[in-house]
mmCIF file of C-alpha atoms and ligand atoms in Angstrom:
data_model
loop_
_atom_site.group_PDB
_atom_site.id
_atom_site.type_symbol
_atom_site.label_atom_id
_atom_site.label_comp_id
_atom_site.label_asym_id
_atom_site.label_seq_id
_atom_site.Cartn_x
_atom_site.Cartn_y
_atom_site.Cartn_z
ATOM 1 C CA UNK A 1 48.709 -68.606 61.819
ATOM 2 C CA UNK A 2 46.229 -70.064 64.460
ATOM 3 C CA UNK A 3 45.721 -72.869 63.076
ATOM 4 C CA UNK A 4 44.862 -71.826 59.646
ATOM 5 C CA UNK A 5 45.453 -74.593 56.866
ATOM 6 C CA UNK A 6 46.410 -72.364 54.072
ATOM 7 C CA UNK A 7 47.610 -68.825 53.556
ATOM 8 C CA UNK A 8 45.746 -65.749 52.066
ATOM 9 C CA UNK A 9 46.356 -65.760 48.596
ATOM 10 C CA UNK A 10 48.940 -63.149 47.644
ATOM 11 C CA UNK A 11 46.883 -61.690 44.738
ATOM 12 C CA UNK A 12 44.035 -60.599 47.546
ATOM 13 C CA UNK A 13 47.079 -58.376 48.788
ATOM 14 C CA UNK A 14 47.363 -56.749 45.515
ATOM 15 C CA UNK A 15 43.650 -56.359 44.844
ATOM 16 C CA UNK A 16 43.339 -54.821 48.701
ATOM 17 C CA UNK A 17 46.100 -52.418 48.807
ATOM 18 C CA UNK A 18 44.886 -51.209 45.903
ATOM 19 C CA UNK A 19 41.054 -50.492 47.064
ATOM 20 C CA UNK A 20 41.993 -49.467 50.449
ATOM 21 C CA UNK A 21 38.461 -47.299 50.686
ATOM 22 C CA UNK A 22 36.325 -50.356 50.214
ATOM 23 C CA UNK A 23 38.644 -52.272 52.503
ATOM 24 C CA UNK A 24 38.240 -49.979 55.223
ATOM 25 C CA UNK A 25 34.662 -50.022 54.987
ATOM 26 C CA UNK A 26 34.476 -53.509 54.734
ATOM 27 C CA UNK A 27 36.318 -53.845 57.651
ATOM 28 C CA UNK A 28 34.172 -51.650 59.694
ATOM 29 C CA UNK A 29 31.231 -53.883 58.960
ATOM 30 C CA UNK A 30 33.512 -56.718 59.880
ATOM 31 C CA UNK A 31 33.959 -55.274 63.016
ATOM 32 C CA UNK A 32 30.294 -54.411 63.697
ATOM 33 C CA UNK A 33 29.016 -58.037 62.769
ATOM 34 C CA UNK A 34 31.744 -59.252 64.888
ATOM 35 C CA UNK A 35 29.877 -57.337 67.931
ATOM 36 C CA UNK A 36 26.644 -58.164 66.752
ATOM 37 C CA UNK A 37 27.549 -62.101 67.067
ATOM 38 C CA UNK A 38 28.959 -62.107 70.477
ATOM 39 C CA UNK A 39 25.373 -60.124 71.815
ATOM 40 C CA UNK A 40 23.550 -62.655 69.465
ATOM 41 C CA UNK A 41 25.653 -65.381 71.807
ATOM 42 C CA UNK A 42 24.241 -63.890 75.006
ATOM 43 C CA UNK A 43 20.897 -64.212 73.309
ATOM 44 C CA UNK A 44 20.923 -67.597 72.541
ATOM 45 C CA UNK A 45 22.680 -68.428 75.561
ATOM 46 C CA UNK A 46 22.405 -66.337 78.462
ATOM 47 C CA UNK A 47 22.057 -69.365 81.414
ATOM 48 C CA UNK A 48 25.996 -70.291 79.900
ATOM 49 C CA UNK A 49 27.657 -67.439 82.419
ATOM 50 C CA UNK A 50 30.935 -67.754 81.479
ATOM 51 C CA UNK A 51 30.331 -66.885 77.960
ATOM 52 C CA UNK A 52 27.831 -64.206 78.567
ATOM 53 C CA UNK A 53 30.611 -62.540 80.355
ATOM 54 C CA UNK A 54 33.485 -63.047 77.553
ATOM 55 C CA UNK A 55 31.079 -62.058 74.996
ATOM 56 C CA UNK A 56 30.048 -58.757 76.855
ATOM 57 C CA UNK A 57 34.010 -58.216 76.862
ATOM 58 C CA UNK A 58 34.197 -59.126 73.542
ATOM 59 C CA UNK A 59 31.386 -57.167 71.975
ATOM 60 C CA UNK A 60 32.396 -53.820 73.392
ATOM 61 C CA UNK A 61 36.234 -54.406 71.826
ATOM 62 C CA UNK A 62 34.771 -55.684 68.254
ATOM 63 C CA UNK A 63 32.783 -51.834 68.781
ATOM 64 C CA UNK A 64 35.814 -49.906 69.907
ATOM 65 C CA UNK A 65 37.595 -51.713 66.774
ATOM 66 C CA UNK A 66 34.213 -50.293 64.590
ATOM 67 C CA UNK A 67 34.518 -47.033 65.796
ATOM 68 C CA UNK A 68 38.269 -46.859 65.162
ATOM 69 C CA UNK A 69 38.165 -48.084 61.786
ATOM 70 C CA UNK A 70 34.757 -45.446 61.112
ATOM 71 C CA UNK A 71 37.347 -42.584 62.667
ATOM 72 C CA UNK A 72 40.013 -43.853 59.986
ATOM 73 C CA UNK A 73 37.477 -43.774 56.712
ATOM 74 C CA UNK A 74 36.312 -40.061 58.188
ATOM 75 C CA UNK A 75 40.017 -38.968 58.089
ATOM 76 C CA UNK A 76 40.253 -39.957 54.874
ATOM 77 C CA UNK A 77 37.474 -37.775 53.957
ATOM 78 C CA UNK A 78 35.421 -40.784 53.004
ATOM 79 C CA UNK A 79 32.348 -41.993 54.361
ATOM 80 C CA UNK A 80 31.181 -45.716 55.640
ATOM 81 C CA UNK A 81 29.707 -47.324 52.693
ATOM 82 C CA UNK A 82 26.420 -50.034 52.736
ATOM 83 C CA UNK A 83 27.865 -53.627 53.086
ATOM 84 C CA UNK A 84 28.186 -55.255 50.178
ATOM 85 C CA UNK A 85 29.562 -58.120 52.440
ATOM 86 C CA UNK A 86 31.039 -61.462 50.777
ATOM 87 C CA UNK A 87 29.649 -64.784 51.291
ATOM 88 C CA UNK A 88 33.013 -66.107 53.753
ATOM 89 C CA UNK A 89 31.216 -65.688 56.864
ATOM 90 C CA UNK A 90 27.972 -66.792 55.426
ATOM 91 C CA UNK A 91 29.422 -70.750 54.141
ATOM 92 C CA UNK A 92 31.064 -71.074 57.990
ATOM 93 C CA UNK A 93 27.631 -70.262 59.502
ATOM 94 C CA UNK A 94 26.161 -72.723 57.058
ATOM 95 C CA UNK A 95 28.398 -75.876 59.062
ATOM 96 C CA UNK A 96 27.165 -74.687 62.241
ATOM 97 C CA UNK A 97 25.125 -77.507 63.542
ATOM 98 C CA UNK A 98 21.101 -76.587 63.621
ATOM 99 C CA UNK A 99 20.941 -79.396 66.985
ATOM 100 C CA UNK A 100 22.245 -78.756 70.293
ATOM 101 C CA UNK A 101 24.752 -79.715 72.063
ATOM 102 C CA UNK A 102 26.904 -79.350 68.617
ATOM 103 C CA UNK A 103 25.560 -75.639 67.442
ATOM 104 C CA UNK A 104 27.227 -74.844 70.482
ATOM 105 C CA UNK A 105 30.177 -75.763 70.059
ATOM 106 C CA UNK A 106 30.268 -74.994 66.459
ATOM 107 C CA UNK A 107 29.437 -71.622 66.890
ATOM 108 C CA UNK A 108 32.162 -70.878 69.077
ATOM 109 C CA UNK A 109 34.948 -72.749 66.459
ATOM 110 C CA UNK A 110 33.206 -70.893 63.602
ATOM 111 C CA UNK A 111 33.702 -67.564 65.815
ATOM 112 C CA UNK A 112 36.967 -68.533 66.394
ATOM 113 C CA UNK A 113 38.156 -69.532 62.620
ATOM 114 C CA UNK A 114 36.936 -65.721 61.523
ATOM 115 C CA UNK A 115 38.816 -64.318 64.561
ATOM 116 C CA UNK A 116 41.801 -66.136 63.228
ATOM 117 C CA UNK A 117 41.591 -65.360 59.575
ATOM 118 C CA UNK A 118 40.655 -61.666 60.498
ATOM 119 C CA UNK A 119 44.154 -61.839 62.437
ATOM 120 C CA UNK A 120 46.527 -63.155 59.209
ATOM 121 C CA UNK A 121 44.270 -60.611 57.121
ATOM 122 C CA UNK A 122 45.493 -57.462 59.572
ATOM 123 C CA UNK A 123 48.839 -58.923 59.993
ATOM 124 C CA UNK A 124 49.311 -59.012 56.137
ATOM 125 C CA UNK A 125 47.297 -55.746 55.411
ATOM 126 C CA UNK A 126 50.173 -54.081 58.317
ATOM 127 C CA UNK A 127 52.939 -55.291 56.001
ATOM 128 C CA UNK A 128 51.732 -54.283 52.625
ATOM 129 C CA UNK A 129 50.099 -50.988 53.232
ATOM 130 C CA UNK A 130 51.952 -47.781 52.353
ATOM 131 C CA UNK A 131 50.202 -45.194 54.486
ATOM 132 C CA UNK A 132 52.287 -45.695 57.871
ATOM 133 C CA UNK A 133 49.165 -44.867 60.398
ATOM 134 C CA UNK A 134 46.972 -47.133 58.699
ATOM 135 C CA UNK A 135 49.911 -49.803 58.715
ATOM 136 C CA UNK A 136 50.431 -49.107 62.568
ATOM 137 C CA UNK A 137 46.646 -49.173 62.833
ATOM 138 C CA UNK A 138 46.309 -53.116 61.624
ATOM 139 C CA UNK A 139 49.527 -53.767 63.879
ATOM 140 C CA UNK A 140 47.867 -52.570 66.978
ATOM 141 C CA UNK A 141 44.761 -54.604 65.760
ATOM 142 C CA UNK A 142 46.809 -58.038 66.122
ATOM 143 C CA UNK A 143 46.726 -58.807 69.821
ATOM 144 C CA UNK A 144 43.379 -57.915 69.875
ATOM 145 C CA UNK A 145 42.015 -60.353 67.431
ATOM 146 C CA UNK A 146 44.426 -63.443 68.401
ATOM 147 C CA UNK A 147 42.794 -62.389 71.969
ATOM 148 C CA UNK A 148 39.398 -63.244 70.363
ATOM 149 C CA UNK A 149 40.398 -66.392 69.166
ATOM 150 C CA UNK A 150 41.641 -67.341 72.112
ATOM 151 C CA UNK A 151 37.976 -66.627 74.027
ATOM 152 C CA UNK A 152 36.249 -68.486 71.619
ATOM 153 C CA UNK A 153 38.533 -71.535 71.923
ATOM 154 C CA UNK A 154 39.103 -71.182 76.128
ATOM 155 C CA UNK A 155 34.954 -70.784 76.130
ATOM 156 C CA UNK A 156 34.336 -73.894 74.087
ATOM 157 C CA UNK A 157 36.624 -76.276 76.560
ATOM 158 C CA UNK A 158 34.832 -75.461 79.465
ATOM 159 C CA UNK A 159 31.736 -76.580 77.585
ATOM 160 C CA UNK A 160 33.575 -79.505 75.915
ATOM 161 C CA UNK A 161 35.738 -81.986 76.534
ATOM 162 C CA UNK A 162 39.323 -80.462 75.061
ATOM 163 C CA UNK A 163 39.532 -83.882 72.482
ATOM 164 C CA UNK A 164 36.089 -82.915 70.960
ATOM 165 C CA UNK A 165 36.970 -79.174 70.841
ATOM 166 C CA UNK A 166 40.323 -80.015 68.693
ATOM 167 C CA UNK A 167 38.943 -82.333 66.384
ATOM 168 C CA UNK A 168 35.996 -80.113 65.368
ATOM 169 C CA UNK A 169 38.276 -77.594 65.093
ATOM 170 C CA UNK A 170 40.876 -79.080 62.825
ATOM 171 C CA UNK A 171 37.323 -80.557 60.446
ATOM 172 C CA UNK A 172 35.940 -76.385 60.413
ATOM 173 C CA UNK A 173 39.368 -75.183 60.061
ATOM 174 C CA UNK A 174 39.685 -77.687 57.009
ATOM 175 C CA UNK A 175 36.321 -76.541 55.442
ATOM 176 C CA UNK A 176 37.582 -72.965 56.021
ATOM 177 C CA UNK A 177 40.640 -73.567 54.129
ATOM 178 C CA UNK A 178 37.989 -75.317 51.189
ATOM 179 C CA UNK A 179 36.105 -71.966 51.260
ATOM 180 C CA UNK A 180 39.013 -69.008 51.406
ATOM 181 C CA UNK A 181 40.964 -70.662 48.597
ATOM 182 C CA UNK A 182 37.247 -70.325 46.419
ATOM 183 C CA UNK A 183 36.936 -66.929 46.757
ATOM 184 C CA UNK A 184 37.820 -64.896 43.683
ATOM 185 C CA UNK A 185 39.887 -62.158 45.639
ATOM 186 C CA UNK A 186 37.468 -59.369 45.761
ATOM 187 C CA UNK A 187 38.409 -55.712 47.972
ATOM 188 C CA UNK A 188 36.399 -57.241 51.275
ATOM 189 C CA UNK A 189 38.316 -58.061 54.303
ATOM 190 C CA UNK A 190 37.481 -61.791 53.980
ATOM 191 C CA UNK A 191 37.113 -61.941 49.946
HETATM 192 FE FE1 LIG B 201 37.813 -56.631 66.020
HETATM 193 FE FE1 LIG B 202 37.625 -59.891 66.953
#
């Protein structure tokens, strides 16, 4: 899916279905880290136009997504737990490039791998889970998320040439595949 080099292993299924409380609230921080990157973008960047106006759009879905997910561990009678978070996200940062013009660009591919393995996450997650509105919930999530990958990827060609774009994105997407097959399949949205 998107360009992903290996598939989620099928025992994370089991372990998430079966802890779908600390999923959920994983998720929400997912979703809330997601915003906080695209307004850390604008920070870092704000002369680059075109992505300070794809990140605004981007940053006020990744909250509507929060907020939905917060409304979904309320009706459950649970509350948002602190984030425990898993250390996915942090090993992509860690390729990012500390010298411009690469951070750049690597920032947007890194964006866009955890947009796509977010995606094959919900898209699994819709399958497997029982409760049907929850399961309809991670289906309506899809678009959304491909959507993001898509920005990320659009935003980096018209900073890059489209050659330079593919092949860091095929070496990231590579590393990704290093680092999701190390993790020991713990209930977090990316463990
Ligand atoms: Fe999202
Ligand atoms: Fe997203």
């Amino acid at each position: 899916m998107l360009g992903l080099k290996v598939p989620t292993n099928p025992e994370w299924v089991t372990v998430a279905v079966e802890n779908i409380p600390a999923i959920l609230s994983d998720h929400a921080h997912c979703e809330k880290k997601a915003a906080m990157f695209a307004m850390n973008m604008i920070t870092r960047y704000p002369e680059r136009s075109r992505l300070v106006s794809d990140m605004i759009e981007l940053a006020q879905e990744e909250v509507e997504h929060f907020e939905l997910v917060h409304k979904h561990i309320l009706s459950r009678s649970e509350k948002l737990r602190h984030d425990k978070g898993g250390s996915y996200a942090r090993q992509l940062h860690a390729l990012i490039s500390k010298n411009e013009p690469q951070k750049l660009l690597d920032s947007l591919i890194v964006g866009a791998i955890i947009e796509a393995r977010s995606c094959e996450r919900f898209s699994i997650l819709a399958k497997h889970i029982s409760d049907s509105s929850l399961a309809e919930f991670y289906t309506s999530l899809l678009a959304s998320e491909a959507g993001h990958y898509r920005a990320y990827t659009d935003i980096a060609r018209e900073y890059y040439p489209a050659t330079l774009v593919k092949k860091r994105l095929k070496e990231l997407l590579e590393f990704e595949a290093v680092i999701i097959s190390s993790l020991d399949n713990k209930p977090l949205m990316h463990g």
